[in-house]
Coordinates of C-alpha atoms in Angstrom, one line a residue:
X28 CA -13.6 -59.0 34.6
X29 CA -14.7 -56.0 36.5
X30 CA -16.1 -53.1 34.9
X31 CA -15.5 -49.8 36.6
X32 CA -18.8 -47.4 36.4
X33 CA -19.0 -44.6 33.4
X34 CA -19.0 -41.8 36.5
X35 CA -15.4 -43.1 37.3
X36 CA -14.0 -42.5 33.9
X37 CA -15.3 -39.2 33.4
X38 CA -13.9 -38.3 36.8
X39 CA -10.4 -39.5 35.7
X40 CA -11.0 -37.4 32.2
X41 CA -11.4 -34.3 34.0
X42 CA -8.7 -34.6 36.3
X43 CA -6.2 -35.3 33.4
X44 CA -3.7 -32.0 32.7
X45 CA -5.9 -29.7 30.2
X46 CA -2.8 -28.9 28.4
X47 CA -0.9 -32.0 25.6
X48 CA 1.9 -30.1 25.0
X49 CA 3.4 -30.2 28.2
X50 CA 2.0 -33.7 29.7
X51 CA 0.7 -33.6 32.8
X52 CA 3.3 -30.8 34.3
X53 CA 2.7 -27.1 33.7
X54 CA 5.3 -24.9 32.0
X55 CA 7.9 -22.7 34.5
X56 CA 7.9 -19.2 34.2
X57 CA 11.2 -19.0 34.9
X58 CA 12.4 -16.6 31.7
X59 CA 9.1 -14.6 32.9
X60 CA 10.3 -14.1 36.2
X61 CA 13.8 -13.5 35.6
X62 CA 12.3 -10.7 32.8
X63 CA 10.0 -9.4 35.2
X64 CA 12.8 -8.7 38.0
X65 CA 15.3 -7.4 35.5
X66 CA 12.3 -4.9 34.7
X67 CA 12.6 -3.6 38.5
X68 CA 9.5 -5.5 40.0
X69 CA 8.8 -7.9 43.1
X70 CA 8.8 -11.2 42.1
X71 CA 6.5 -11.4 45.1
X72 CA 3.5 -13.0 43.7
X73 CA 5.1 -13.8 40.4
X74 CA 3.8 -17.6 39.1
X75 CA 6.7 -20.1 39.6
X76 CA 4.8 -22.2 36.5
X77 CA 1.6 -21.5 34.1
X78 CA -1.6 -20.5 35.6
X79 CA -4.8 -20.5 33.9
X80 CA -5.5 -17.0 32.2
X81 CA -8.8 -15.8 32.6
X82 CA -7.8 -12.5 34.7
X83 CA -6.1 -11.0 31.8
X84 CA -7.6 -7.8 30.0
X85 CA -5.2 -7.2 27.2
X86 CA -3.1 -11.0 26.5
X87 CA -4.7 -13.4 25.4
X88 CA -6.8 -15.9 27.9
X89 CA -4.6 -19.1 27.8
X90 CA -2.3 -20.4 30.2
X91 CA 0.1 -17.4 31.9
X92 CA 2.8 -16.7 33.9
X93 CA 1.4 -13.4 34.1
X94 CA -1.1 -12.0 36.9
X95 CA -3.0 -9.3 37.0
X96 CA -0.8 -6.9 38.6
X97 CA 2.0 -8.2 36.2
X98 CA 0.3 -7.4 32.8
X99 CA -0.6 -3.8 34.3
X100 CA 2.6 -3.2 35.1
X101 CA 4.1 -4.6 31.6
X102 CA 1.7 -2.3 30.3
X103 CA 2.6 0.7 31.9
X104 CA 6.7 -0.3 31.6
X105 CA 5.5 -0.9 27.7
X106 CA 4.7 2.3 27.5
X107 CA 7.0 4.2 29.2
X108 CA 9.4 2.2 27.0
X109 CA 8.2 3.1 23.3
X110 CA 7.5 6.4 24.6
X111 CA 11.5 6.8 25.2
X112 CA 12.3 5.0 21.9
X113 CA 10.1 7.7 20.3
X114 CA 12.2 10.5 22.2
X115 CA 15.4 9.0 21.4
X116 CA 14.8 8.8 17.7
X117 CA 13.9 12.1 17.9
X118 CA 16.8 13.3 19.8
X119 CA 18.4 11.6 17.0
X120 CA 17.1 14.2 14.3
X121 CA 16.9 16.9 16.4
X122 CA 20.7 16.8 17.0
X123 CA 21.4 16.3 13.3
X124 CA 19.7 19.7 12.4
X125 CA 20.8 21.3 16.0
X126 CA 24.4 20.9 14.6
X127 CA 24.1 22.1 11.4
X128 CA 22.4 25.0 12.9
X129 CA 25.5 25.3 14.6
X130 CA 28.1 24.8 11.9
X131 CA 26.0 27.3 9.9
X132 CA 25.5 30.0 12.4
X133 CA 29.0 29.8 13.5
X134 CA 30.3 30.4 10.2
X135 CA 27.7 33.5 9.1
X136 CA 28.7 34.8 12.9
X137 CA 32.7 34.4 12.3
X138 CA 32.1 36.1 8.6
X139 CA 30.6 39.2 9.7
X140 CA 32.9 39.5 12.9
X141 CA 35.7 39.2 10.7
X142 CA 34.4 42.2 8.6
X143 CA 34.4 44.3 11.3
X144 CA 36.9 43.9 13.0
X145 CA 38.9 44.8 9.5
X146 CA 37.2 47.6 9.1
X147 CA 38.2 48.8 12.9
X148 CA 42.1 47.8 11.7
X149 CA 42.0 49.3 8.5
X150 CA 40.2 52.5 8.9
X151 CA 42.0 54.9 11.5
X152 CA 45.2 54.6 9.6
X153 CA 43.1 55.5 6.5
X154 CA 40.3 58.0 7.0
X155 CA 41.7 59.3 10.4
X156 CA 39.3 61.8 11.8
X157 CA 37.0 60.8 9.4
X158 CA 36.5 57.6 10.9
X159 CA 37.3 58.2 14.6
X160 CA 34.9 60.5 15.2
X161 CA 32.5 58.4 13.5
X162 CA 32.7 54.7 15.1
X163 CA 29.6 54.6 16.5
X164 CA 28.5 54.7 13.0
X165 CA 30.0 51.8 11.8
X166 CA 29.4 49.9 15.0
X167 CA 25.4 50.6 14.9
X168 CA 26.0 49.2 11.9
X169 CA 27.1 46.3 12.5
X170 CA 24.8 45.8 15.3
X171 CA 21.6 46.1 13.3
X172 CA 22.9 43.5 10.7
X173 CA 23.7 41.3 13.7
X174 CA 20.1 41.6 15.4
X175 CA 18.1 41.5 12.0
X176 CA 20.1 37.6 11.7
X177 CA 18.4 36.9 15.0
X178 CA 14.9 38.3 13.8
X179 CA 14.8 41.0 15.4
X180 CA 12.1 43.1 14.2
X181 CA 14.1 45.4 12.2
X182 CA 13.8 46.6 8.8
X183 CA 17.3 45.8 7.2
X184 CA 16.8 48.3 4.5
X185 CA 15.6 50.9 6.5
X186 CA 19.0 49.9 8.5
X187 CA 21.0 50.3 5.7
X188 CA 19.3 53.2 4.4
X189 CA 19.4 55.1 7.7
X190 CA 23.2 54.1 8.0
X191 CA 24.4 55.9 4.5
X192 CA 22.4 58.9 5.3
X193 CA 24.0 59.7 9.5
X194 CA 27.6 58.7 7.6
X195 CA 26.9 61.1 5.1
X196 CA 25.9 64.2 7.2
X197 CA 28.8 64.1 9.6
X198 CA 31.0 63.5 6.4
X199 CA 30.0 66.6 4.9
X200 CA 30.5 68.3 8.0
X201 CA 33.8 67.1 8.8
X202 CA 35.2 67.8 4.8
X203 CA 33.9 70.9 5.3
X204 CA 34.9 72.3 8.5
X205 CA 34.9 75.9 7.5
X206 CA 31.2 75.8 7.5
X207 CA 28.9 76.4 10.3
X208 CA 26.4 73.5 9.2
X209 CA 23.1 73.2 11.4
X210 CA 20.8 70.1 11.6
X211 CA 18.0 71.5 9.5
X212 CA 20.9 72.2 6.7
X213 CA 22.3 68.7 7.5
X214 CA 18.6 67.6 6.3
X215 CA 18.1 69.8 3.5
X216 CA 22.0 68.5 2.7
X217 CA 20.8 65.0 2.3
X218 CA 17.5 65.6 0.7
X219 CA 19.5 67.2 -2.7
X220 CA 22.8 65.1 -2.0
X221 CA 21.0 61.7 -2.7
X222 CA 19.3 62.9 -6.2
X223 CA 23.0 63.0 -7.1
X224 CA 24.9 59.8 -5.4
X225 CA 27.2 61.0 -3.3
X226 CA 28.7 57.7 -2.5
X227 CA 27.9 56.2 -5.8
X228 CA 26.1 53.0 -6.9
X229 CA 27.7 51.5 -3.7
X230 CA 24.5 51.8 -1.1
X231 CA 21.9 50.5 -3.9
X232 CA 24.3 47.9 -4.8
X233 CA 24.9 46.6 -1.2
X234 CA 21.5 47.0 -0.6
X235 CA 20.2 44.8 -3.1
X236 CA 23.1 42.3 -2.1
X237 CA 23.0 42.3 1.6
X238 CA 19.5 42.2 1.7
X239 CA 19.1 39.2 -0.2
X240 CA 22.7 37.2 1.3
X241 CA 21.1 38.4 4.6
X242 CA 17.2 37.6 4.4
X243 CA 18.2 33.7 3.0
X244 CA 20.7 33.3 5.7
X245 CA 18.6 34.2 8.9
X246 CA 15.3 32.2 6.9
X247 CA 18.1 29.3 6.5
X248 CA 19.3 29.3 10.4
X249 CA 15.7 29.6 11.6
X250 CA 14.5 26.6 9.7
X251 CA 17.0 24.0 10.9
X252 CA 15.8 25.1 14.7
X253 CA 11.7 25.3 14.0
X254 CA 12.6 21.6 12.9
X255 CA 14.3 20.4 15.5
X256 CA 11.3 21.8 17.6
X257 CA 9.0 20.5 16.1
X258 CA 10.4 17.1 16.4
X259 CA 11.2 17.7 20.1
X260 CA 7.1 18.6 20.4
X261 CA 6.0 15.9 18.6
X262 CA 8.3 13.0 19.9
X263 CA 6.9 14.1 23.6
X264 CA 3.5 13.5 22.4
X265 CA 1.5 10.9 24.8
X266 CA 0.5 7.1 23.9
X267 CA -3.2 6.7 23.7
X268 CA -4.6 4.4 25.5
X269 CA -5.6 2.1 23.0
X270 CA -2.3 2.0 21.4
X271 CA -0.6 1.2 25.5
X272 CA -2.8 -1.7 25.1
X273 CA -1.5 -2.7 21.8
X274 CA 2.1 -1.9 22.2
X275 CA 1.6 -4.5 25.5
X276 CA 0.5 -7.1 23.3
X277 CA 3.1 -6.7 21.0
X278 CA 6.2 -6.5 23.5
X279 CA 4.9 -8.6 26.9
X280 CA 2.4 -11.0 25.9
X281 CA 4.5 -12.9 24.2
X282 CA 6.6 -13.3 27.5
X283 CA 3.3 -14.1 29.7
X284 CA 2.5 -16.6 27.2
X285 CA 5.6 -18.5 27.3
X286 CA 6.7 -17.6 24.6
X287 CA 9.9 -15.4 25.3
X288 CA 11.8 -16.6 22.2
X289 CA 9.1 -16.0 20.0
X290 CA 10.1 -12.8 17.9
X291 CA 6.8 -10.5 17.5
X292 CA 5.9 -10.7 13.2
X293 CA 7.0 -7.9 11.5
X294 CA 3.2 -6.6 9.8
X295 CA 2.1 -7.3 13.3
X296 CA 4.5 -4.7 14.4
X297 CA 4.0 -2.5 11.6
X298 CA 0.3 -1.8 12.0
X299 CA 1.2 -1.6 15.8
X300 CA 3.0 1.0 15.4
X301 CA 1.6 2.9 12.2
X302 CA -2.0 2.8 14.3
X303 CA 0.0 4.8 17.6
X304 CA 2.3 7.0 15.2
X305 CA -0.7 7.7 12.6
X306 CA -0.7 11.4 13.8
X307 CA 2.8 12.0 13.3
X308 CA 3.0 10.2 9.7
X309 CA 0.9 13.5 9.0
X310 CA 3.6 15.3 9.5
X311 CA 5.5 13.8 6.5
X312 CA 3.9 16.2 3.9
X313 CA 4.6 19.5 5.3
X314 CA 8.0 17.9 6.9
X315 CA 9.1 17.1 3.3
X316 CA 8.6 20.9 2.6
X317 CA 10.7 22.3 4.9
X318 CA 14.0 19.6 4.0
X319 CA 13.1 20.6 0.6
X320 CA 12.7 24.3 1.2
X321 CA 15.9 24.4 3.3
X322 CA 17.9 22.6 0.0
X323 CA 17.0 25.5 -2.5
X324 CA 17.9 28.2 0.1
X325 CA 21.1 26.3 0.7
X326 CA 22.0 26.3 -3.2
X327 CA 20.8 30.3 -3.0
X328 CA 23.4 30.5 -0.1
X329 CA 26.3 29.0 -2.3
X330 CA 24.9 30.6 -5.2
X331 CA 23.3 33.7 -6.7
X332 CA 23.5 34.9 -3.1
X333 CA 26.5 34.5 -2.6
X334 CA 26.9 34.9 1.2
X335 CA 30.0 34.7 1.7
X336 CA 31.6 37.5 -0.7
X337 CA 28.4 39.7 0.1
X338 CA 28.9 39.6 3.8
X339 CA 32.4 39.0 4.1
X340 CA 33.2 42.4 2.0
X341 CA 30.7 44.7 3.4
X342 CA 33.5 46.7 5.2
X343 CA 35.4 47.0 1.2
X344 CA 32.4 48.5 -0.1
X345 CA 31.6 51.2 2.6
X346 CA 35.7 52.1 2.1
X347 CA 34.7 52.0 -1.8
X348 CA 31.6 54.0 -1.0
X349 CA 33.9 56.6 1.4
X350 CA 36.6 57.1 -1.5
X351 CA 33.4 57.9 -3.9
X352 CA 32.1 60.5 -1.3
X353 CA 35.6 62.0 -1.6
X354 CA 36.2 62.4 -5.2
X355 CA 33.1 63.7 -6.0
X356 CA 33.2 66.2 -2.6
X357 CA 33.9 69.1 -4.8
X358 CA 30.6 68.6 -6.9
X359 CA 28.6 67.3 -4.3
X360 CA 28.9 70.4 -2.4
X361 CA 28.3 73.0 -4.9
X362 CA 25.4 71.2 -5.6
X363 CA 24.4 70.9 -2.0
X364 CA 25.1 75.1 -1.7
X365 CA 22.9 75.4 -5.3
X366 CA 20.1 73.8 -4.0
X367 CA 20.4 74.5 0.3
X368 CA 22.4 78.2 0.0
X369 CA 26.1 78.9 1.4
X370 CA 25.9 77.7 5.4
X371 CA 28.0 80.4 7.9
X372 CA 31.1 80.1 7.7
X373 CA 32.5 78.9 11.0
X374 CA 34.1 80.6 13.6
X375 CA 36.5 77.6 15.0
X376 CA 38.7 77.8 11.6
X377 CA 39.6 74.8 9.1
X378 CA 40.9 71.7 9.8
X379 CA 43.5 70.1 8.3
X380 CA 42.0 66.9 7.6
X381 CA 41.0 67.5 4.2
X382 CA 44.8 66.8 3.4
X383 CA 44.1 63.1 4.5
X384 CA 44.2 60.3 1.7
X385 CA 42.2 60.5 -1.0
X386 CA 41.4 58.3 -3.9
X387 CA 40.6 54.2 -4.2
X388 CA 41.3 52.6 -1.4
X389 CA 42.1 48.7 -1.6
X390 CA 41.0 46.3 0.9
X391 CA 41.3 42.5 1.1
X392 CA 39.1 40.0 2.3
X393 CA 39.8 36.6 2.9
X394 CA 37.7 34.2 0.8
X395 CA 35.7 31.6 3.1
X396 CA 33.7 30.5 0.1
X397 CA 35.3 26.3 0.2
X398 CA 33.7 26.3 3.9
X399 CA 30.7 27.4 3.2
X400 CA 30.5 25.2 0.0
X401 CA 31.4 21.6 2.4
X402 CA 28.7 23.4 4.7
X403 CA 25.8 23.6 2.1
X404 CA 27.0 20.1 1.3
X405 CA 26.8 18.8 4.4
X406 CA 23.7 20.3 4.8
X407 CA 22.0 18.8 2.1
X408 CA 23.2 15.0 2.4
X409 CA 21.6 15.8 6.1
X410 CA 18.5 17.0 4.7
X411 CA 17.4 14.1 1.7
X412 CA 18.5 11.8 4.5
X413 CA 15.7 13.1 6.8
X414 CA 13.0 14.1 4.3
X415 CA 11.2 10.6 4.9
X416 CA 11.8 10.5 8.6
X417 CA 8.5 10.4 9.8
X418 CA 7.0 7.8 7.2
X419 CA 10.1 5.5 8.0
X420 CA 9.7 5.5 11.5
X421 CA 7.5 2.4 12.3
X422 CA 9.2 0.6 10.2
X423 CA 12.9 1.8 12.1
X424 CA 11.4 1.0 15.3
X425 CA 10.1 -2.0 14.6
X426 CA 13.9 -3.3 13.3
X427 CA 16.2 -1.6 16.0
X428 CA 14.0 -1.2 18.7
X429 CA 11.0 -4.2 18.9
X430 CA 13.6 -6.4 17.0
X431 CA 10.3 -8.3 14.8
X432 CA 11.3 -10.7 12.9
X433 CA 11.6 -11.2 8.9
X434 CA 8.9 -10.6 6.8
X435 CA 8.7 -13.8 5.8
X436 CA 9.0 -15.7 9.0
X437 CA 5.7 -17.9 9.5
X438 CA 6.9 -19.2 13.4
X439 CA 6.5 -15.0 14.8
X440 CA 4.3 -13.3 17.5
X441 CA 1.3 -12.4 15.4
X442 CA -0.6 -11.0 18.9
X443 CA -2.3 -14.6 19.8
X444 CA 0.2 -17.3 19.3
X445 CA 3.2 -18.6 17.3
X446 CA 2.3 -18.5 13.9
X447 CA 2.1 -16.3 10.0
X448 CA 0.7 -12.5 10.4
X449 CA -1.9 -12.4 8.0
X450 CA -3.6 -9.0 7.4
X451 CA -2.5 -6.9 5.3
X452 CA -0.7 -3.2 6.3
X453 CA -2.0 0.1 6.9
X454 CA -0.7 2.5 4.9
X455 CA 0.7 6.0 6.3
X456 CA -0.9 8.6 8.4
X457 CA -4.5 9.3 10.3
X458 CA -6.7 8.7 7.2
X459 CA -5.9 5.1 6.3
X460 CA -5.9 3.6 10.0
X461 CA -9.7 3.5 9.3
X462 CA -9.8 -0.9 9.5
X463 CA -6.2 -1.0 11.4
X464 CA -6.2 -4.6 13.1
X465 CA -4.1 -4.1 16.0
X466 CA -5.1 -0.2 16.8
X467 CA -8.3 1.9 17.8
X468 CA -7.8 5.1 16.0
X469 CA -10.5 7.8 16.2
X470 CA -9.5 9.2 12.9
X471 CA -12.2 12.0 13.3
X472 CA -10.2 13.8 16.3
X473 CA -6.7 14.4 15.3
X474 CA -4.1 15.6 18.2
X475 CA -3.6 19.2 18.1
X476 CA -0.2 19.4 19.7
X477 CA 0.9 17.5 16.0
X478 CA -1.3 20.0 14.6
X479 CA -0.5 22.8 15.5
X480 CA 3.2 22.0 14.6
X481 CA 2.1 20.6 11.1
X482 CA 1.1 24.9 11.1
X483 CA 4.4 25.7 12.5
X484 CA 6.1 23.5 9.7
X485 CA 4.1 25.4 6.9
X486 CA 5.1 28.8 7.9
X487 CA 8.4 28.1 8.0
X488 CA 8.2 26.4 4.7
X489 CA 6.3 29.3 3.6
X490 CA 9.1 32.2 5.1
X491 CA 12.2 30.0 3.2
X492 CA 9.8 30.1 0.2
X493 CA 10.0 34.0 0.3
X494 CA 13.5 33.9 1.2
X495 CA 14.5 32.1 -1.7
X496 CA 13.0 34.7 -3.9
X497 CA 14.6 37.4 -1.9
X498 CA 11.3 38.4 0.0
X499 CA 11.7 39.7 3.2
X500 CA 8.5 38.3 6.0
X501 CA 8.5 38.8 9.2
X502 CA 6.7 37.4 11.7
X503 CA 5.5 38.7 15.5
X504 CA 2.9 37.0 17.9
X505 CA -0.5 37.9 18.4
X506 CA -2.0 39.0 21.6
X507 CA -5.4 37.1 19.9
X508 CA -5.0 33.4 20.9
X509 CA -6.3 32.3 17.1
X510 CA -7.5 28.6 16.5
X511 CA -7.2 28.3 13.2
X512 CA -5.5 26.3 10.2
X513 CA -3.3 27.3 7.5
X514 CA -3.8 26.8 3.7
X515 CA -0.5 27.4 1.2
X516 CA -2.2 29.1 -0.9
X517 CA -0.5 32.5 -1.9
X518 CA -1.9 35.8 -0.7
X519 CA -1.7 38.8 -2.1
X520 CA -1.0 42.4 -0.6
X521 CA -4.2 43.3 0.1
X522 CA -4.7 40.0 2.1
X523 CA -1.0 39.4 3.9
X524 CA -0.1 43.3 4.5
X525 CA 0.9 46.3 2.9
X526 CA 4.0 47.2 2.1
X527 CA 4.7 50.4 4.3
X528 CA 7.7 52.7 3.0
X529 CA 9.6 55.7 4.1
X530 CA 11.4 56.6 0.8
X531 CA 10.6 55.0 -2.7
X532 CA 13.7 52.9 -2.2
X533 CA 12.4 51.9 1.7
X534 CA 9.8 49.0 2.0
X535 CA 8.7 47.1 5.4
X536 CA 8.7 43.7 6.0
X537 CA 5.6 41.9 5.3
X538 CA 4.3 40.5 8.8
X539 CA 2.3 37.9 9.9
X540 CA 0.7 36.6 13.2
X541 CA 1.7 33.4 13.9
X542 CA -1.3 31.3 15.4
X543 CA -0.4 30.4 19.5
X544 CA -0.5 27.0 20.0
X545 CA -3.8 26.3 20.8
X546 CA -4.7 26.3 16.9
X547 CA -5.7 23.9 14.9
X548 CA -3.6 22.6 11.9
X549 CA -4.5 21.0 8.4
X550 CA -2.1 18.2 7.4
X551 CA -1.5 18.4 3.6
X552 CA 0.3 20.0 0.9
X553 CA 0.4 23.5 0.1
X554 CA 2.1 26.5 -2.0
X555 CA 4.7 28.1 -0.6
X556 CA 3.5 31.5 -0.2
X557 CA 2.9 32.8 3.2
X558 CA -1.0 32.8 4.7
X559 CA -2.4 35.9 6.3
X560 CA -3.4 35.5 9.9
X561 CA -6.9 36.4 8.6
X562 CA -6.8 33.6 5.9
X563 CA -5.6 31.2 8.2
X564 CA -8.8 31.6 10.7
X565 CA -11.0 31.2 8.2
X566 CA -10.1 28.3 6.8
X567 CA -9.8 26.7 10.5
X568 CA -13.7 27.4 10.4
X569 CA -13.9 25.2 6.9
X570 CA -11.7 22.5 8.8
X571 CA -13.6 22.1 12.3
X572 CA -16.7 21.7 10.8
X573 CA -16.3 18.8 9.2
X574 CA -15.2 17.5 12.1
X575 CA -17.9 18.7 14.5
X576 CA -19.9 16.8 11.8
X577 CA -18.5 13.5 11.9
X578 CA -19.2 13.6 15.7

């Protein structure tokens, strides 16, 4: 019998395939290649069967159909990809509160439109001269209501109080036409007039009203937009690099591995993408505000407020106002002469129009209140819908988008073969990926840009907080570029601003610089009244401390 040399046998060992599970011919990468072209690359180069994979930076080191070039490039197309499911499931939100933005602004818009236009029907035949040679009146008006909705910088009381005195002077003047009155009586005029109401309770009342129906409405329209914004910032906020690795693994290695079947685990996919979305889950607090916030307001809308008889009838109560003025004419102006003297008489002679209709006039207004009702409604389904938007996210994507598998499936992706995902997941936001598996978070340097809206988030929270208590804030930009954090804690006058006032009845709003957006923010929760732009720059000091210090 011959017997072959031990050298020979271990020669024939080595030469045997390396791999059991597919004898002694390598595995096609046919599925890879026809993945990899569909993608919109050369299959120039592409492995027609497994190679060995010690090239590769970010799959694991087995046998491949992927080169080098190939697992860049699913890396960058990886990327690019989740990046555009993050954008379309913001797009997603951001049209949800963009229409009822819409729906809401539409109907507040048609409201007041539809009280003035029948105020211009119903006066001319009613007041004559009394309103034609006053429509700019009315119309300035009108105007001012519309610009303080789209925050304007105008004091609505002031507004109001500055249209009841100009319709009063040239009322007086035109009900008393005998007269020779001059501007300086004209001022003395209103000064005594107003101790005794000349229009009644009608401009306190309506004051009281408007300002509240109007205040909630604009803080209401403004919140569904600084959300959609805020979502449209954050969702085109970059992948680090750390998580384009990861988000590789997860999508393409399976595919270079062979493994194109193989569904990625669903924990796997969770910490994946909780580790590249911790930043945002920080918006959830502050995001939960603002849904909340915009649900009270809403129920003030429909409610106490009362927006839609308030604004719908503001034309009815100047005509109820107008008719007061006339009754009481005769009183008013011997008061007015008691306390002012007797003006000249005039030399143009009396006009007839003191002869015009007197007495209660009645106006109707249609009722729009079971539109606004299924608006709020709307409205607030919307709203508890989205309140956990940002928390629910990873695990969205991860079912629509990634398409992982079942929890309980033990035959899934888990990032190295075919098998059970064993850690356990991270919970939400920056804090807890501390020991995240999958991820490489710095949880010491959070992203600004999600900052900075987690600020932007907390005034507005802060401005429907005020609103809902009929506060009127205000807000302008600062020339300063601040860097600093907000805290909820409430401020009072002293700290926020004073209240400035021309007449007892006359107050400003309260104003606040809103930080540019190269602040810093503080996720977390907060009160709901307003911070100071001082306030808020001091406590950025106690934030990026801490922070310098963990460096």
């Amino acid at each position: 019998m011959r017997v072959f040399p031990w050298g020979f046998w271990l020669l024939c060992v080595a030469s045997a395939p390396a791999r059991g599970d597919s004898g002694s011919k390598a595995r096609s990468c046919a599925e890879v290649r026809q993945l990899y072209g569909a993608k919109g690359f050369s299959l120039s180069g592409v492995p027609q069967a497994e190679i060995s994979g010690e090239h590769l930076r970010i799959c694991p080191q087995g046998y491949t159909c992927c080169t080098s070039e190939m697992e860049e490039n699913f890396a960058n197309k990886s990327r690019s990809e989740f990046e555009a499911m993050m954008k379309e499931a913001g797009r997603s939100v951001q049209a949800t509160l963009t229409a009822q933005h819409r729906s809401f602004d539409s109907y507040f818009q048609d409201l007041l439109n539809k009280s003035e236009k029948a105020l211009y029907d119903a006066f001319p035949s009613i007041y004559g001269e009394l309103y034609t040679q006053n429509v700019k009146v009315f119309k300035d008006l009108y105007s001012e209501l519309r610009r303080y909705y789209r925050s304007s910088n105008i004091n609505l009381e002031e507004a109001l109080n500055e249209f009841w005195t100009r319709l009063l002077e040239r009322l007086f003047k035109l009900m008393n036409p005998q007269y020779h009155i001059t501007d300086e009586y004209l001022d003395c005029m209103v000064k005594h007039a107003e101790q005794h109401k000349p229009f009644g309770e009608v401009p306190r009342d309506l004051k009281v009203k408007a300002t509240r129906a109007f205040i909630a409405a604009r803080s209401y329209a403004q919140g569904f937009l600084v959300g959609s914004d805020v979502v449209k910032k954050v969702s085109q906020v970059s992948l680090s690099h750390e998580c384009t690795r990861a988000i590789m693994k997860l999508m393409y290695c399976p595919h270079c591995r062979g493994m194109s079947s193989v569904r990625p685990c669903n924990n796997y996919c969770l910490n994946v993408v909780k580790g590249c979305l911790a930043n945002q889950a920080d918006l959830n607090t502050e995001w939960k505000y603002l849904m909340d916030s915009l649900i009270v307001v809403a129920d003030r809308i429909d409610g106490p407020y009362n927006v839609d008889a308030v604004i719908g009838t503001i034309h009815m109560r100047i005509a109820e106002a107008i008719s007061n003025l006339q009754e009481n004419k005769d009183s008013i102006t011997a008061k007015v002469f008691q306390g002012c003297g007797n003006p000249k008489i005039s030399t143009k002679g009396s006009s007839s129009e003191d002869k015009k209709r007197r007495g209660k006039v009645t106006l109707e207004a249609k009722s729009s209140a079971q539109a606004l009702e299924m608006l709020v409604l709307d409205a607030k389904g919307n709203l508890t819908a989205l309140k956990t938007y940002w928390i629910t996210l990873p695990s969205s994507l991860c079912s629509k988008k990634v398409m992982a598998s079942s929890a309980s499936d033990d035959k899934c992706w888990n990032g190295m073969t075919k098998g059970s995902y064993l850690p356990e997941v991270m919970g939400d936001g920056l804090a807890n990926q501390i020991n995240n598996p999958e991820v490489e978070v710095d949880i010491t340097k959070p992203d600004m840009t999600i900052r900075q809206q987690i600020m932007q988030l907390k005034i507005m929270t802060n401005r429907l907080g005020n609103a809902n208590i009929g506060n009127d804030v205000d807000f302008q930009d600062t020339s300063d570029d601040m860097s600093g954090s907000g805290s909820g804690d409430s401020c009072p006058d002293d700290v926020c601003g004073k209240r400035l006032s021309k007449s007892p009845s006359t107050r400003q709003p309260e104003t606040h610089a809103i930080p540019k957006q190269s602040g810093h923010g503080v996720n977390g929760a907060s009160s709901r009244s307003l911070p100071s732009a001082s306030l808020l720059l001091l406590l950025s000091v106690a934030v990026i401390a801490p922070q310098h210090l963990w460096r």
